[in-house]
Amino acid sequence: MSTSTTLAAGTGGGIPVERCQSCAHGKLEPILFLGYLPPVNQMRVVGETPCEQPSYPAQLLYCPNCELLQLGLSVDPAILFPPDYPYTSGSTRILKENFAGLYAEAKEFLALKAEDLVVDIGSNDGTLLSNFHDGGHRVLGIEPTDVGQIAREREIETVTTYFRPEVAVRLRNEHGPARLVTAANVFAHMEDIHAVLDGIVSLLDEDGVFISESHYAIGLLDTLQYDTIYHEHLRYYSLTSLRNLLEGHGLDVIHARHIPTHGGSIRVYAAKKGRRDIQPSVQEILSNEPTGDDMRRRLELFRKEVVLSKMRLHAMLRGIKEEGGRVCGISAPSRASTLVHYVGLDDGILDYVLEIQSSLKIGKYLPGTLIPVIEESRLFEDQPEYALILSWHIADELAPKLRENGYKGKFIIPLPQPRIL
C-alpha cells in the first residue's frame, strides 16, 4: 500500500508531506528549515535575462514512529529531473571506484553467473552497470532522462522511463527475473517509495538481492551536511529507518556497510524474508544509531550547529571581501545550491564556479543565481586569492590536484566548520 503523496508529471508544483513517507505516521516533527530553494537541476544559460524561477520550501522532518528523516515537500519529478539533467555519475573518480567495488563485492556475495540479470534503477550514464557488463553479465538500466543515451552508446541496454510496478512486470516478462537490482543514490529520491519497492520485489527472483546506496542520515548529522538537503532527496535513511521500510515489503536487511561516497553513505543488501542469512554487520550498525529521545537530542544539536556553521562561513567570507580578496567556487554539485542559498552567497561574493571541461554545467548559472559555471582552466589564469570548495566532501581529492596544476591561492573548506587551507 502506498502511503506517500504522488504528483502527476508536469503539474509544476509541490505537495506538502503531511504523513511519514514510510509508515504514514501523522505527527512529523520539524527539525530544520533551509528556506525556499530552486530545483538544483534547473540551470539557466549564462547571458540570459533573469526571469521568474520556481523555488520550494526545504524543511527537514523527523518521524518518531519509524525514525525516518524526510523532506516536507514532494516536488513534481518532471521539475527535479528534466530531460537535459546535467549530472553524470562517471565524472567523479571516487564514485567510479565505489561502483567498481560494489561490483566486486556483489559478484562474490551472490556468486553471480554470466546468465544472471543485473538491473540498475536510475542508471544514469551506465557507470555502475559498465562493471557488470564488462564482467560478462546481462545488464539492464532504467533511466528517465536523456543521459541514458550515454549508456546506450557504451552498449549498455537502457530503458528510458521512471521505475514503476507496471514497468517491473513488463521488464520481468521481457528479460526474466533479476538476480540483482541496484539503486545507487536514487533510492532516497523516488516519490512513491512503496510502489517502487513493490516493483523491486516483483522483479527479483526468489534468491535475488536488492542493493541500495543512500546518504547516511547519522553521518549527515555528525558532519553537518545540511547541503545535502534539497528536493531531490525526499528521505535520509538511518539503517533503523531503512530496515523498518524494507520489512514492510517482505524484505530482510541481510548486510550493510558504510561507504565514503557523497560525504558518507550506506550500502544495504536486502533479500526476501528468510531466503538469506543476516550478517553481523547489520546489528553492529543498528546498535550505534540513536533512536527515540536520543535521536531528538541529536537533531536539536544538529540544528544549532548548522546555524553556527552558516554564520561562521559568512563571517569568514565577509572578512575576505573587506580585504579585497577574490573568491571563486570549486565544482558545482547539486549540494552547492543549498549551501549557496542558505548561507546567502551571490555573484558579488563568488566571482564564478569552476567545473572540469566535460561538465554539462559549464556555460550555465548556479540555480537561482547569476554565478556562472566556467571551465576550470580559468582558475590557473586568474589565480584568485581564495577558492571555496563546494564539493568539500572530496576536498582531499580536489585540493592536491589543483595545487599540482598550478593554483597558488588558499582553499576554503565550508563544512562541517569553515576553515582555510
Short mmCIF file of N, CA and C in Angstrom, two decimals, residues 78-223:
data_model
loop_
_atom_site.label_atom_id
_atom_site.label_comp_id
_atom_site.label_asym_id
_atom_site.label_seq_id
_atom_site.Cartn_x
_atom_site.Cartn_y
_atom_site.Cartn_z
N ALA A 78 9.14 15.72 -12.77
CA ALA A 78 9.44 16.31 -14.06
C ALA A 78 10.19 17.63 -13.92
N ILE A 79 10.03 18.30 -12.78
CA ILE A 79 10.76 19.53 -12.49
C ILE A 79 12.16 19.20 -11.97
N LEU A 80 12.24 18.22 -11.11
CA LEU A 80 13.51 17.89 -10.48
C LEU A 80 14.47 17.19 -11.43
N PHE A 81 13.94 16.39 -12.35
CA PHE A 81 14.78 15.61 -13.27
C PHE A 81 14.37 15.91 -14.71
N PRO A 82 14.74 17.09 -15.21
CA PRO A 82 14.37 17.44 -16.59
C PRO A 82 15.10 16.55 -17.58
N PRO A 83 14.62 16.47 -18.82
CA PRO A 83 15.27 15.62 -19.82
C PRO A 83 16.76 15.93 -20.01
N ASP A 84 17.13 17.22 -19.85
CA ASP A 84 18.54 17.59 -20.02
C ASP A 84 19.30 17.58 -18.70
N TYR A 85 18.90 16.70 -17.79
CA TYR A 85 19.54 16.51 -16.49
C TYR A 85 21.06 16.55 -16.63
N PRO A 86 21.76 17.48 -15.93
CA PRO A 86 23.16 17.73 -16.22
C PRO A 86 24.16 16.86 -15.47
N TYR A 87 23.72 15.94 -14.62
CA TYR A 87 24.64 15.17 -13.81
C TYR A 87 25.02 13.86 -14.49
N THR A 88 26.31 13.53 -14.48
CA THR A 88 26.78 12.24 -14.98
C THR A 88 27.64 11.59 -13.90
N SER A 89 27.30 10.36 -13.53
CA SER A 89 28.00 9.70 -12.41
C SER A 89 29.42 9.32 -12.75
N GLY A 90 29.75 9.25 -14.05
CA GLY A 90 31.10 8.86 -14.43
C GLY A 90 32.12 9.98 -14.33
N SER A 91 31.69 11.18 -13.90
CA SER A 91 32.61 12.31 -13.86
C SER A 91 33.38 12.41 -12.55
N THR A 92 33.10 11.54 -11.58
CA THR A 92 33.75 11.60 -10.27
C THR A 92 34.54 10.32 -10.02
N ARG A 93 35.83 10.48 -9.76
CA ARG A 93 36.70 9.32 -9.57
C ARG A 93 36.24 8.44 -8.41
N ILE A 94 35.91 9.06 -7.27
CA ILE A 94 35.55 8.28 -6.10
C ILE A 94 34.28 7.47 -6.34
N LEU A 95 33.38 8.02 -7.17
CA LEU A 95 32.14 7.28 -7.47
C LEU A 95 32.43 6.10 -8.39
N LYS A 96 33.29 6.31 -9.37
CA LYS A 96 33.66 5.20 -10.26
C LYS A 96 34.33 4.09 -9.48
N GLU A 97 35.21 4.46 -8.56
CA GLU A 97 35.88 3.45 -7.74
C GLU A 97 34.88 2.73 -6.83
N ASN A 98 33.92 3.48 -6.32
CA ASN A 98 32.89 2.87 -5.47
C ASN A 98 32.08 1.84 -6.24
N PHE A 99 31.70 2.18 -7.47
CA PHE A 99 30.91 1.25 -8.27
C PHE A 99 31.71 0.01 -8.66
N ALA A 100 33.00 0.18 -8.90
CA ALA A 100 33.84 -0.98 -9.16
C ALA A 100 33.90 -1.88 -7.93
N GLY A 101 33.97 -1.25 -6.76
CA GLY A 101 33.96 -2.03 -5.51
C GLY A 101 32.64 -2.73 -5.27
N LEU A 102 31.53 -2.06 -5.60
CA LEU A 102 30.22 -2.69 -5.46
C LEU A 102 30.13 -3.93 -6.34
N TYR A 103 30.63 -3.82 -7.57
CA TYR A 103 30.60 -4.98 -8.46
C TYR A 103 31.38 -6.16 -7.88
N ALA A 104 32.60 -5.90 -7.44
CA ALA A 104 33.43 -6.99 -6.90
C ALA A 104 32.77 -7.61 -5.67
N GLU A 105 32.20 -6.77 -4.82
CA GLU A 105 31.56 -7.24 -3.60
C GLU A 105 30.31 -8.06 -3.91
N ALA A 106 29.46 -7.53 -4.80
CA ALA A 106 28.21 -8.21 -5.14
C ALA A 106 28.46 -9.51 -5.90
N LYS A 107 29.45 -9.50 -6.78
CA LYS A 107 29.75 -10.71 -7.55
C LYS A 107 30.11 -11.85 -6.62
N GLU A 108 30.93 -11.55 -5.60
CA GLU A 108 31.32 -12.60 -4.65
C GLU A 108 30.15 -12.98 -3.74
N PHE A 109 29.42 -11.99 -3.25
CA PHE A 109 28.33 -12.23 -2.30
C PHE A 109 27.24 -13.09 -2.91
N LEU A 110 26.93 -12.86 -4.19
CA LEU A 110 25.85 -13.58 -4.85
C LEU A 110 26.34 -14.72 -5.73
N ALA A 111 27.67 -14.87 -5.86
CA ALA A 111 28.24 -15.84 -6.80
C ALA A 111 27.59 -15.67 -8.18
N LEU A 112 27.64 -14.45 -8.69
CA LEU A 112 26.96 -14.12 -9.95
C LEU A 112 27.52 -14.92 -11.12
N LYS A 113 26.60 -15.36 -11.97
CA LYS A 113 26.97 -16.07 -13.19
C LYS A 113 26.68 -15.19 -14.40
N ALA A 114 27.21 -15.59 -15.55
CA ALA A 114 27.08 -14.79 -16.76
C ALA A 114 25.61 -14.60 -17.14
N GLU A 115 24.79 -15.61 -16.91
CA GLU A 115 23.39 -15.53 -17.33
C GLU A 115 22.53 -14.72 -16.36
N ASP A 116 23.05 -14.36 -15.20
CA ASP A 116 22.27 -13.61 -14.21
C ASP A 116 22.02 -12.18 -14.69
N LEU A 117 20.80 -11.72 -14.47
CA LEU A 117 20.41 -10.38 -14.88
C LEU A 117 20.63 -9.39 -13.75
N VAL A 118 21.29 -8.27 -14.08
CA VAL A 118 21.51 -7.19 -13.13
C VAL A 118 20.78 -5.95 -13.64
N VAL A 119 19.89 -5.40 -12.82
CA VAL A 119 19.10 -4.23 -13.20
C VAL A 119 19.48 -3.07 -12.29
N ASP A 120 19.79 -1.93 -12.88
CA ASP A 120 20.12 -0.73 -12.11
C ASP A 120 19.03 0.31 -12.31
N ILE A 121 18.41 0.73 -11.22
CA ILE A 121 17.36 1.75 -11.26
C ILE A 121 18.01 3.11 -11.11
N GLY A 122 17.71 4.02 -12.03
CA GLY A 122 18.38 5.32 -12.04
C GLY A 122 19.81 5.15 -12.51
N SER A 123 19.97 4.49 -13.65
CA SER A 123 21.29 4.03 -14.11
C SER A 123 22.16 5.13 -14.69
N ASN A 124 21.61 6.33 -14.89
CA ASN A 124 22.39 7.48 -15.33
C ASN A 124 23.17 7.15 -16.60
N ASP A 125 24.47 7.38 -16.60
CA ASP A 125 25.27 7.16 -17.82
C ASP A 125 25.83 5.74 -17.93
N GLY A 126 25.37 4.85 -17.04
CA GLY A 126 25.78 3.45 -17.12
C GLY A 126 27.07 3.13 -16.41
N THR A 127 27.60 4.05 -15.61
CA THR A 127 28.89 3.82 -14.96
C THR A 127 28.87 2.60 -14.05
N LEU A 128 27.81 2.44 -13.26
CA LEU A 128 27.73 1.27 -12.38
C LEU A 128 27.61 -0.01 -13.21
N LEU A 129 26.67 -0.02 -14.13
CA LEU A 129 26.41 -1.24 -14.90
C LEU A 129 27.58 -1.63 -15.80
N SER A 130 28.43 -0.66 -16.16
CA SER A 130 29.56 -0.98 -17.03
C SER A 130 30.47 -2.03 -16.40
N ASN A 131 30.55 -2.03 -15.07
CA ASN A 131 31.37 -3.03 -14.38
C ASN A 131 30.79 -4.43 -14.57
N PHE A 132 29.47 -4.56 -14.44
CA PHE A 132 28.83 -5.86 -14.63
C PHE A 132 28.86 -6.26 -16.11
N HIS A 133 28.65 -5.29 -16.98
CA HIS A 133 28.68 -5.55 -18.42
C HIS A 133 30.06 -6.07 -18.84
N ASP A 134 31.11 -5.38 -18.37
CA ASP A 134 32.47 -5.80 -18.73
C ASP A 134 32.83 -7.13 -18.09
N GLY A 135 32.12 -7.47 -16.99
CA GLY A 135 32.35 -8.76 -16.34
C GLY A 135 31.59 -9.91 -16.99
N GLY A 136 30.83 -9.61 -18.04
CA GLY A 136 30.15 -10.65 -18.80
C GLY A 136 28.75 -10.98 -18.35
N HIS A 137 28.15 -10.15 -17.53
CA HIS A 137 26.79 -10.40 -17.04
C HIS A 137 25.75 -9.67 -17.89
N ARG A 138 24.53 -10.17 -17.86
CA ARG A 138 23.43 -9.47 -18.52
C ARG A 138 23.06 -8.24 -17.69
N VAL A 139 22.89 -7.10 -18.35
CA VAL A 139 22.58 -5.87 -17.62
C VAL A 139 21.44 -5.13 -18.29
N LEU A 140 20.73 -4.35 -17.47
CA LEU A 140 19.64 -3.52 -17.96
C LEU A 140 19.56 -2.28 -17.08
N GLY A 141 19.62 -1.11 -17.72
CA GLY A 141 19.50 0.14 -16.99
C GLY A 141 18.11 0.74 -17.14
N ILE A 142 17.66 1.45 -16.10
CA ILE A 142 16.40 2.18 -16.13
C ILE A 142 16.70 3.61 -15.76
N GLU A 143 16.52 4.52 -16.72
CA GLU A 143 16.92 5.92 -16.54
C GLU A 143 15.90 6.83 -17.22
N PRO A 144 15.27 7.74 -16.48
CA PRO A 144 14.21 8.56 -17.06
C PRO A 144 14.68 9.74 -17.89
N THR A 145 15.97 10.11 -17.81
CA THR A 145 16.45 11.30 -18.50
C THR A 145 17.29 10.93 -19.72
N ASP A 146 17.62 11.95 -20.50
CA ASP A 146 18.37 11.74 -21.73
C ASP A 146 19.81 11.29 -21.51
N VAL A 147 20.30 11.39 -20.29
CA VAL A 147 21.68 10.97 -20.01
C VAL A 147 21.84 9.46 -20.25
N GLY A 148 20.73 8.73 -20.28
CA GLY A 148 20.78 7.30 -20.57
C GLY A 148 21.34 7.00 -21.96
N GLN A 149 21.30 7.97 -22.85
CA GLN A 149 21.85 7.77 -24.19
C GLN A 149 23.35 7.51 -24.13
N ILE A 150 24.03 8.10 -23.16
CA ILE A 150 25.47 7.85 -22.99
C ILE A 150 25.70 6.38 -22.70
N ALA A 151 24.84 5.79 -21.87
CA ALA A 151 24.97 4.36 -21.56
C ALA A 151 24.73 3.51 -22.80
N ARG A 152 23.71 3.87 -23.57
CA ARG A 152 23.44 3.09 -24.79
C ARG A 152 24.61 3.15 -25.76
N GLU A 153 25.28 4.28 -25.81
CA GLU A 153 26.46 4.38 -26.67
C GLU A 153 27.59 3.49 -26.18
N ARG A 154 27.53 3.10 -24.92
CA ARG A 154 28.52 2.17 -24.35
C ARG A 154 28.01 0.72 -24.42
N GLU A 155 26.94 0.52 -25.19
CA GLU A 155 26.35 -0.81 -25.41
C GLU A 155 25.74 -1.39 -24.14
N ILE A 156 25.24 -0.51 -23.28
CA ILE A 156 24.52 -0.93 -22.08
C ILE A 156 23.04 -0.67 -22.32
N GLU A 157 22.26 -1.73 -22.44
CA GLU A 157 20.84 -1.58 -22.74
C GLU A 157 20.17 -0.76 -21.64
N THR A 158 19.46 0.29 -22.05
CA THR A 158 18.87 1.22 -21.10
C THR A 158 17.47 1.60 -21.55
N VAL A 159 16.52 1.50 -20.62
CA VAL A 159 15.14 1.85 -20.89
C VAL A 159 14.89 3.26 -20.34
N THR A 160 14.33 4.13 -21.16
CA THR A 160 14.05 5.50 -20.73
C THR A 160 12.66 5.57 -20.13
N THR A 161 12.60 5.50 -18.81
CA THR A 161 11.32 5.53 -18.11
C THR A 161 11.57 5.71 -16.62
N TYR A 162 10.55 6.12 -15.88
CA TYR A 162 10.58 6.05 -14.42
C TYR A 162 10.24 4.62 -14.01
N PHE A 163 10.81 4.17 -12.90
CA PHE A 163 10.57 2.81 -12.43
C PHE A 163 9.25 2.77 -11.66
N ARG A 164 8.34 1.93 -12.14
CA ARG A 164 7.03 1.75 -11.51
C ARG A 164 6.70 0.26 -11.49
N PRO A 165 5.72 -0.17 -10.70
CA PRO A 165 5.39 -1.60 -10.66
C PRO A 165 5.05 -2.18 -12.02
N GLU A 166 4.31 -1.43 -12.85
CA GLU A 166 3.95 -1.96 -14.17
C GLU A 166 5.18 -2.08 -15.08
N VAL A 167 6.17 -1.20 -14.87
CA VAL A 167 7.43 -1.30 -15.62
C VAL A 167 8.18 -2.56 -15.19
N ALA A 168 8.18 -2.82 -13.88
CA ALA A 168 8.86 -4.02 -13.37
C ALA A 168 8.25 -5.29 -13.95
N VAL A 169 6.92 -5.35 -14.04
CA VAL A 169 6.24 -6.52 -14.60
C VAL A 169 6.63 -6.70 -16.07
N ARG A 170 6.64 -5.60 -16.81
CA ARG A 170 6.98 -5.68 -18.23
C ARG A 170 8.42 -6.15 -18.42
N LEU A 171 9.33 -5.61 -17.63
CA LEU A 171 10.73 -5.98 -17.77
C LEU A 171 10.97 -7.45 -17.39
N ARG A 172 10.26 -7.91 -16.36
CA ARG A 172 10.41 -9.32 -15.97
C ARG A 172 9.89 -10.23 -17.09
N ASN A 173 8.79 -9.83 -17.70
CA ASN A 173 8.26 -10.64 -18.81
C ASN A 173 9.22 -10.66 -19.99
N GLU A 174 9.90 -9.56 -20.24
CA GLU A 174 10.78 -9.46 -21.40
C GLU A 174 12.17 -10.04 -21.15
N HIS A 175 12.67 -9.91 -19.92
CA HIS A 175 14.06 -10.26 -19.65
C HIS A 175 14.22 -11.37 -18.61
N GLY A 176 13.14 -11.74 -17.95
CA GLY A 176 13.23 -12.71 -16.88
C GLY A 176 13.49 -12.02 -15.55
N PRO A 177 13.47 -12.78 -14.43
CA PRO A 177 13.69 -12.18 -13.11
C PRO A 177 15.14 -11.73 -12.94
N ALA A 178 15.33 -10.76 -12.07
CA ALA A 178 16.67 -10.21 -11.81
C ALA A 178 17.30 -10.91 -10.63
N ARG A 179 18.55 -11.26 -10.79
CA ARG A 179 19.32 -11.81 -9.68
C ARG A 179 19.75 -10.69 -8.73
N LEU A 180 19.97 -9.51 -9.32
CA LEU A 180 20.40 -8.35 -8.53
C LEU A 180 19.72 -7.10 -9.08
N VAL A 181 19.16 -6.30 -8.17
CA VAL A 181 18.63 -4.98 -8.50
C VAL A 181 19.40 -3.97 -7.66
N THR A 182 19.90 -2.92 -8.29
CA THR A 182 20.64 -1.89 -7.58
C THR A 182 19.93 -0.54 -7.72
N ALA A 183 20.12 0.29 -6.72
CA ALA A 183 19.61 1.67 -6.75
C ALA A 183 20.62 2.50 -5.98
N ALA A 184 21.57 3.09 -6.70
CA ALA A 184 22.67 3.81 -6.07
C ALA A 184 22.42 5.31 -6.11
N ASN A 185 22.21 5.89 -4.93
CA ASN A 185 21.97 7.33 -4.78
C ASN A 185 20.69 7.78 -5.48
N VAL A 186 19.74 6.89 -5.63
CA VAL A 186 18.43 7.26 -6.16
C VAL A 186 17.28 6.75 -5.28
N PHE A 187 17.57 5.83 -4.39
CA PHE A 187 16.51 5.20 -3.59
C PHE A 187 15.86 6.20 -2.64
N ALA A 188 16.59 7.26 -2.30
CA ALA A 188 16.01 8.32 -1.46
C ALA A 188 15.30 9.38 -2.27
N HIS A 189 15.41 9.30 -3.61
CA HIS A 189 14.83 10.32 -4.49
C HIS A 189 13.39 10.01 -4.89
N MET A 190 13.06 8.73 -4.95
CA MET A 190 11.83 8.30 -5.61
C MET A 190 10.60 8.65 -4.79
N GLU A 191 9.61 9.18 -5.49
CA GLU A 191 8.47 9.79 -4.80
C GLU A 191 7.61 8.77 -4.07
N ASP A 192 7.05 7.81 -4.75
CA ASP A 192 6.18 6.81 -4.11
C ASP A 192 7.03 5.58 -3.82
N ILE A 193 7.71 5.61 -2.69
CA ILE A 193 8.69 4.57 -2.40
C ILE A 193 8.05 3.20 -2.22
N HIS A 194 6.80 3.17 -1.79
CA HIS A 194 6.13 1.88 -1.62
C HIS A 194 5.84 1.22 -2.97
N ALA A 195 5.44 1.99 -3.94
CA ALA A 195 5.24 1.45 -5.28
C ALA A 195 6.57 0.98 -5.87
N VAL A 196 7.62 1.73 -5.62
CA VAL A 196 8.96 1.34 -6.11
C VAL A 196 9.37 0.00 -5.51
N LEU A 197 9.17 -0.15 -4.20
CA LEU A 197 9.54 -1.41 -3.55
C LEU A 197 8.68 -2.57 -4.03
N ASP A 198 7.40 -2.32 -4.26
CA ASP A 198 6.56 -3.37 -4.83
C ASP A 198 7.13 -3.84 -6.17
N GLY A 199 7.58 -2.88 -6.98
CA GLY A 199 8.18 -3.22 -8.27
C GLY A 199 9.47 -4.00 -8.12
N ILE A 200 10.31 -3.60 -7.18
CA ILE A 200 11.58 -4.30 -6.96
C ILE A 200 11.34 -5.74 -6.52
N VAL A 201 10.41 -5.93 -5.59
CA VAL A 201 10.11 -7.29 -5.11
C VAL A 201 9.60 -8.17 -6.24
N SER A 202 8.75 -7.61 -7.11
CA SER A 202 8.22 -8.41 -8.22
C SER A 202 9.28 -8.70 -9.27
N LEU A 203 10.28 -7.85 -9.38
CA LEU A 203 11.33 -8.04 -10.38
C LEU A 203 12.38 -9.05 -9.93
N LEU A 204 12.62 -9.14 -8.63
CA LEU A 204 13.65 -10.04 -8.10
C LEU A 204 13.24 -11.50 -8.22
N ASP A 205 14.22 -12.38 -8.49
CA ASP A 205 13.93 -13.80 -8.35
C ASP A 205 13.93 -14.16 -6.87
N GLU A 206 13.56 -15.39 -6.54
CA GLU A 206 13.34 -15.75 -5.14
C GLU A 206 14.59 -15.61 -4.28
N ASP A 207 15.77 -15.83 -4.87
CA ASP A 207 17.02 -15.71 -4.13
C ASP A 207 17.77 -14.43 -4.49
N GLY A 208 17.08 -13.51 -5.18
CA GLY A 208 17.72 -12.28 -5.62
C GLY A 208 17.99 -11.33 -4.46
N VAL A 209 18.81 -10.34 -4.74
CA VAL A 209 19.21 -9.35 -3.74
C VAL A 209 19.01 -7.94 -4.29
N PHE A 210 18.54 -7.07 -3.43
CA PHE A 210 18.42 -5.65 -3.74
C PHE A 210 19.49 -4.89 -2.97
N ILE A 211 20.29 -4.09 -3.68
CA ILE A 211 21.33 -3.28 -3.04
C ILE A 211 20.99 -1.81 -3.25
N SER A 212 20.89 -1.08 -2.15
CA SER A 212 20.69 0.37 -2.23
C SER A 212 21.90 1.08 -1.64
N GLU A 213 22.18 2.26 -2.19
CA GLU A 213 23.17 3.16 -1.61
C GLU A 213 22.51 4.51 -1.44
N SER A 214 22.59 5.05 -0.23
CA SER A 214 21.94 6.32 0.07
C SER A 214 22.80 7.12 1.04
N HIS A 215 22.62 8.45 1.03
CA HIS A 215 23.23 9.25 2.08
C HIS A 215 22.85 8.65 3.43
N TYR A 216 23.83 8.60 4.34
CA TYR A 216 23.58 8.01 5.65
C TYR A 216 23.16 9.12 6.61
N ALA A 217 21.95 8.99 7.16
CA ALA A 217 21.37 10.06 7.97
C ALA A 217 22.24 10.39 9.19
N ILE A 218 22.80 9.39 9.85
CA ILE A 218 23.58 9.65 11.06
C ILE A 218 24.88 10.37 10.70
N GLY A 219 25.49 9.97 9.58
CA GLY A 219 26.69 10.67 9.12
C GLY A 219 26.38 12.10 8.72
N LEU A 220 25.21 12.32 8.12
CA LEU A 220 24.78 13.67 7.76
C LEU A 220 24.74 14.55 9.01
N LEU A 221 24.20 14.02 10.10
CA LEU A 221 24.12 14.79 11.34
C LEU A 221 25.51 15.04 11.91
N ASP A 222 26.35 14.02 11.90
CA ASP A 222 27.67 14.13 12.52
C ASP A 222 28.57 15.14 11.83
N THR A 223 28.41 15.30 10.52
CA THR A 223 29.29 16.19 9.75
C THR A 223 28.54 17.42 9.22
#
